[in-house]
Amino acid sequence: MEAHPEPEPALRAILDDQGARARTRFAALYALLLRLRREERHAEYAAVVREHEAEFGSEPYFHTFRAIAARTRGDLASLRSAVEYSRHAVAAMPDVPAVVHQLAAFWVEYLERLETPQRTHDFDEVERHVDRAISLSQGRVAHYFETKGRVLALRGEFEAARSAVAQAIELEPRASRDYLRRLTQYQATRVRIDLMQERARWAQAHERFRTELAEFKAQQLQLLGLLAAVVAFIATAGNIASQAGGIYGIRLMLVASGAVGVVFGTFSLVNNSRVRRVAVAVVFGCALIGAGIFVPASWMS
């Protein structure tokens, strides 16, 4: 490749040469697609994949080409298709680190695009594939660690995510032709991690505010319930005082007081009050009702 300043015409010529060996032509296809992807010529990439799918579609590596072409379409459904194509590639080539990493990278990108929280199982699967790719490559490929950092960020492990990205920056070869592009990508991932952490903090603060607001509403309802109970007790006491007297009046007052206590306690339970406090109110109310009904009249005289 280095002997030819512009290798693309030569690669296309080999690919179009029907007299060349199939393996040689497929190698030219691989190199051409790699160049198109590196230069982000997505439309041309997809066109070349479609053009040669009938001939080379049975090659295990072709699943990776389909996955990349699907990802470049940009929508969420296509990204999901890219994940599925990558699964097929991993099933066919489970020991190729680049193939395993492609599945992890596309999967984590899909999870990042989703608005709803995902199952922990998905994160476990992605991280397992990233770790396997790192292991197969003996930890020598820098951008695998950047993918691991993205997975950790989705888990909420932001410090570990930053550490993984820092490791990717340290491992990236300075002499590589992709160094500047990769470095820009890693810095963008760092910024994304910072934003995700701030969003998580905001979500926690928002949830805490909602909890406090719900507790405040419950307290206000309890105060209103207490006020209603006091008003009911005063009205009942006045009614009893005007219509009954002596022992019967005392009994009615005890029963009414107990009933008010039980109702208020039950009302507090509905509004998420502490069970112990509610139990005390209910027990005390029941005791007053019992006293009003069962205490001998001689004890009240």
Coordinates of C-alpha atoms in Angstrom, one line a residue:
M1 CA 0.0 0.0 0.0
E2 CA 2.8 2.4 0.8
A3 CA 4.4 1.9 -2.6
H4 CA 1.3 3.3 -4.3
P5 CA 0.3 6.9 -3.4
E6 CA -3.2 6.3 -4.7
P7 CA -4.0 2.6 -4.3
E8 CA -7.8 2.8 -4.9
P9 CA -7.7 2.5 -8.7
A10 CA -5.4 -0.6 -8.4
L11 CA -7.8 -2.1 -5.8
R12 CA -10.8 -1.5 -8.0
A13 CA -9.0 -3.0 -11.0
I14 CA -8.1 -6.2 -9.1
L15 CA -11.7 -6.4 -7.9
D16 CA -13.1 -6.0 -11.4
D17 CA -10.7 -8.6 -12.8
Q18 CA -12.8 -11.7 -13.2
G19 CA -9.7 -13.7 -14.1
A20 CA -8.0 -13.1 -10.8
R21 CA -8.3 -15.6 -7.9
A22 CA -11.4 -15.2 -5.7
R23 CA -9.3 -14.9 -2.6
T24 CA -7.2 -12.1 -4.2
R25 CA -10.3 -10.2 -5.3
F26 CA -11.8 -10.5 -1.9
A27 CA -8.6 -9.2 -0.3
A28 CA -8.9 -6.2 -2.7
L29 CA -12.5 -5.8 -1.6
Y30 CA -11.5 -5.8 2.0
A31 CA -8.7 -3.2 1.5
L32 CA -11.0 -1.0 -0.6
L33 CA -13.8 -1.1 2.0
L34 CA -11.3 -0.3 4.7
R35 CA -10.1 2.7 2.8
L36 CA -13.7 3.9 2.2
R37 CA -14.6 3.5 5.8
R38 CA -11.4 5.3 7.0
E39 CA -12.3 8.2 4.8
E40 CA -15.9 8.1 5.9
R41 CA -17.2 7.7 2.3
H42 CA -20.3 5.9 3.6
A43 CA -22.5 6.0 0.5
E44 CA -19.7 4.5 -1.6
Y45 CA -19.0 1.9 1.0
A46 CA -22.7 0.8 1.0
A47 CA -22.7 0.7 -2.8
V48 CA -19.6 -1.5 -3.0
V49 CA -21.1 -3.9 -0.4
R50 CA -24.3 -4.2 -2.4
E51 CA -22.5 -4.6 -5.7
H52 CA -20.4 -7.6 -4.5
E53 CA -22.8 -9.2 -2.0
A54 CA -24.0 -11.8 -4.5
E55 CA -20.5 -13.0 -5.2
F56 CA -18.9 -12.7 -1.7
G57 CA -21.9 -12.8 0.6
S58 CA -21.0 -16.3 1.9
E59 CA -17.7 -15.1 3.2
P60 CA -17.7 -14.9 7.0
Y61 CA -16.1 -11.4 6.9
F62 CA -19.0 -10.2 4.8
H63 CA -21.2 -10.0 7.9
T64 CA -18.9 -7.3 9.1
F65 CA -19.3 -5.4 5.9
R66 CA -23.1 -5.6 6.1
A67 CA -22.9 -4.4 9.7
I68 CA -20.8 -1.3 8.8
A69 CA -23.1 -0.5 5.9
A70 CA -26.2 -0.7 8.1
R71 CA -24.6 1.4 10.8
T72 CA -23.9 4.2 8.3
R73 CA -27.6 4.7 7.6
G74 CA -27.8 6.3 11.0
D75 CA -31.3 5.4 12.2
L76 CA -31.8 3.3 15.3
A77 CA -33.3 0.3 13.5
S78 CA -30.3 0.1 11.1
L79 CA -28.0 0.3 14.1
R80 CA -29.9 -2.7 15.6
S81 CA -29.4 -4.5 12.3
A82 CA -25.7 -3.7 12.5
V83 CA -25.6 -5.4 15.9
E84 CA -27.3 -8.5 14.5
Y85 CA -25.0 -8.7 11.6
S86 CA -22.0 -8.4 14.0
R87 CA -23.5 -11.2 16.0
H88 CA -23.4 -13.5 13.0
A89 CA -19.8 -12.4 12.3
V90 CA -18.7 -13.3 15.9
A91 CA -20.5 -16.6 15.6
A92 CA -18.5 -17.4 12.5
M93 CA -15.2 -15.9 13.8
P94 CA -15.2 -15.9 17.6
D95 CA -11.4 -15.6 17.9
V96 CA -10.9 -12.6 15.7
P97 CA -10.5 -9.6 18.1
A98 CA -11.6 -6.9 15.6
V99 CA -14.8 -8.8 14.8
V100 CA -15.6 -9.3 18.5
H101 CA -14.9 -5.6 19.2
Q102 CA -17.1 -4.5 16.3
L103 CA -20.0 -6.2 17.9
A104 CA -19.3 -4.5 21.3
A105 CA -18.8 -1.1 19.7
F106 CA -22.0 -1.2 17.6
W107 CA -23.9 -2.6 20.6
V108 CA -22.7 0.1 23.0
E109 CA -23.6 2.7 20.4
Y110 CA -27.1 1.3 20.1
L111 CA -27.5 1.4 23.9
E112 CA -26.3 5.0 24.0
R113 CA -28.9 6.0 21.5
L114 CA -31.8 4.4 23.5
E115 CA -33.8 6.8 25.7
T116 CA -35.1 4.1 28.1
P117 CA -32.9 2.4 30.7
Q118 CA -31.6 -1.0 29.6
R119 CA -31.3 -4.2 31.5
T120 CA -28.0 -4.9 33.3
H121 CA -27.8 -8.1 31.3
D122 CA -27.1 -6.0 28.1
F123 CA -24.3 -4.1 29.7
D124 CA -22.8 -7.4 31.0
E125 CA -22.9 -8.9 27.5
V126 CA -21.3 -5.8 25.9
E127 CA -18.6 -5.7 28.5
R128 CA -17.9 -9.4 28.1
H129 CA -17.3 -8.9 24.4
V130 CA -15.0 -5.9 25.0
D131 CA -13.0 -7.8 27.6
R132 CA -12.7 -10.7 25.2
A133 CA -11.5 -8.4 22.4
I134 CA -8.9 -6.9 24.7
S135 CA -7.8 -10.3 25.8
L136 CA -7.5 -11.7 22.2
S137 CA -5.5 -8.6 21.2
Q138 CA -3.3 -8.9 24.4
G139 CA -4.4 -5.4 25.3
R140 CA -2.5 -3.7 22.5
V141 CA -5.4 -2.1 20.6
A142 CA -6.1 1.4 22.1
H143 CA -9.6 2.0 20.9
Y144 CA -10.9 -1.2 22.5
F145 CA -10.3 0.5 25.9
E146 CA -12.3 3.5 24.7
T147 CA -15.2 1.2 24.0
K148 CA -14.8 -0.3 27.4
G149 CA -15.0 3.2 28.9
R150 CA -18.2 3.9 27.1
V151 CA -19.7 0.7 28.6
L152 CA -18.6 1.7 32.1
A153 CA -20.1 5.1 31.6
L154 CA -23.5 3.5 30.8
R155 CA -23.2 1.6 34.0
G156 CA -22.6 4.8 35.9
E157 CA -19.0 3.9 36.7
F158 CA -17.7 7.3 35.5
E159 CA -14.3 7.3 37.2
A160 CA -13.5 3.8 35.8
A161 CA -14.7 5.0 32.4
R162 CA -12.3 8.0 32.4
S163 CA -9.5 5.7 33.4
A164 CA -10.2 3.4 30.5
V165 CA -10.3 6.3 28.0
A166 CA -7.0 7.6 29.5
Q167 CA -5.5 4.1 28.9
A168 CA -6.7 4.3 25.3
I169 CA -5.0 7.7 24.8
E170 CA -1.8 6.3 26.3
L171 CA -1.8 3.2 24.1
E172 CA -2.6 4.9 20.8
P173 CA 0.5 4.9 18.5
R174 CA 1.7 8.4 17.9
A175 CA 3.0 7.4 14.5
S176 CA -0.3 6.0 13.3
R177 CA -2.0 7.7 10.4
D178 CA -5.2 7.6 12.5
Y179 CA -3.7 9.1 15.6
L180 CA -5.3 12.6 15.3
R181 CA -8.7 11.1 14.4
R182 CA -8.5 8.6 17.3
L183 CA -7.4 11.3 19.7
T184 CA -10.3 13.5 18.7
Q185 CA -12.6 10.5 19.2
Y186 CA -11.2 9.8 22.7
Q187 CA -11.6 13.5 23.8
A188 CA -15.2 13.4 22.5
T189 CA -15.8 10.3 24.6
R190 CA -14.3 12.1 27.7
V191 CA -16.7 15.0 27.2
R192 CA -19.6 12.5 26.7
I193 CA -18.7 10.9 30.0
D194 CA -18.7 14.2 31.8
L195 CA -22.1 15.0 30.4
M196 CA -23.5 11.7 31.4
Q197 CA -22.3 12.2 34.9
E198 CA -23.9 15.6 35.1
R199 CA -27.1 14.2 33.8
A200 CA -27.0 11.4 36.4
R201 CA -26.5 14.0 39.1
W202 CA -29.3 16.1 37.8
A203 CA -31.6 13.0 37.7
Q204 CA -30.7 12.2 41.3
A205 CA -31.4 15.7 42.4
H206 CA -34.7 15.7 40.5
E207 CA -35.7 12.4 42.1
R208 CA -34.8 13.7 45.5
F209 CA -36.9 16.8 44.9
R210 CA -39.9 14.7 43.8
T211 CA -39.5 12.6 47.0
E212 CA -39.4 15.7 49.2
L213 CA -42.4 17.2 47.4
A214 CA -44.4 14.0 47.9
E215 CA -43.5 14.0 51.6
F216 CA -44.5 17.7 51.8
K217 CA -47.9 16.9 50.2
A218 CA -48.4 14.0 52.6
Q219 CA -47.7 16.3 55.6
Q220 CA -50.1 18.9 54.3
L221 CA -52.8 16.2 53.9
Q222 CA -52.1 15.0 57.4
L223 CA -52.5 18.5 58.8
L224 CA -55.8 18.9 57.0
G225 CA -56.9 15.5 58.3
L226 CA -56.0 16.5 61.8
L227 CA -57.9 19.8 61.4
A228 CA -60.9 17.9 60.1
A229 CA -60.7 15.5 63.1
V230 CA -60.6 18.4 65.6
V231 CA -63.5 20.1 63.9
A232 CA -65.5 16.8 63.9
F233 CA -64.6 16.2 67.6
I234 CA -65.8 19.7 68.6
A235 CA -69.0 19.3 66.7
T236 CA -69.6 15.9 68.1
A237 CA -68.9 17.1 71.6
G238 CA -71.3 20.0 71.3
N239 CA -74.0 17.7 69.9
I240 CA -73.5 15.2 72.7
A241 CA -73.5 17.9 75.4
S242 CA -76.8 19.3 74.1
Q243 CA -78.6 15.9 73.8
A244 CA -77.1 13.6 76.4
G245 CA -75.8 13.9 79.8
G246 CA -74.3 12.0 82.7
I247 CA -72.8 8.5 82.1
Y248 CA -74.2 8.2 78.6
G249 CA -72.6 11.5 77.6
I250 CA -69.3 10.3 78.8
R251 CA -69.6 7.0 77.0
L252 CA -70.5 8.8 73.7
M253 CA -67.6 11.2 74.1
L254 CA -65.2 8.3 74.6
V255 CA -66.5 6.4 71.6
A256 CA -66.5 9.6 69.4
S257 CA -62.9 10.4 70.5
G258 CA -61.8 6.9 69.7
A259 CA -63.5 6.9 66.4
V260 CA -61.8 10.2 65.4
G261 CA -58.4 8.7 66.5
V262 CA -58.9 5.6 64.4
V263 CA -60.1 7.5 61.3
F264 CA -57.2 9.9 61.6
G265 CA -54.7 7.1 62.0
T266 CA -56.1 5.3 59.0
F267 CA -56.0 8.5 57.0
S268 CA -52.3 8.9 57.9
L269 CA -51.5 5.4 56.8
V270 CA -53.0 6.2 53.3
N271 CA -50.6 9.1 53.1
N272 CA -47.5 7.0 53.8
S273 CA -47.0 7.9 57.4
R274 CA -44.8 5.8 59.6
V275 CA -46.5 2.6 60.6
R276 CA -45.5 2.9 64.2
R277 CA -47.1 6.3 64.6
V278 CA -50.3 5.1 62.8
A279 CA -50.4 2.0 65.0
V280 CA -50.2 4.1 68.2
A281 CA -53.1 6.3 67.0
V282 CA -55.3 3.4 66.1
V283 CA -54.6 1.5 69.3
F284 CA -55.3 4.6 71.4
G285 CA -58.5 5.2 69.5
C286 CA -59.7 1.6 69.9
A287 CA -58.9 1.8 73.6
L288 CA -61.1 4.9 73.9
I289 CA -63.9 3.1 72.0
G290 CA -63.5 0.0 74.2
A291 CA -63.6 2.2 77.3
G292 CA -66.7 3.9 76.2
I293 CA -68.5 0.7 75.5
F294 CA -67.3 -1.8 78.1
V295 CA -66.1 0.3 81.2
P296 CA -68.7 -0.2 84.0
A297 CA -70.8 2.8 84.8
S298 CA -69.6 2.6 88.4
W299 CA -66.1 3.5 87.3
M300 CA -67.4 6.7 85.7
S301 CA -69.5 7.9 88.6

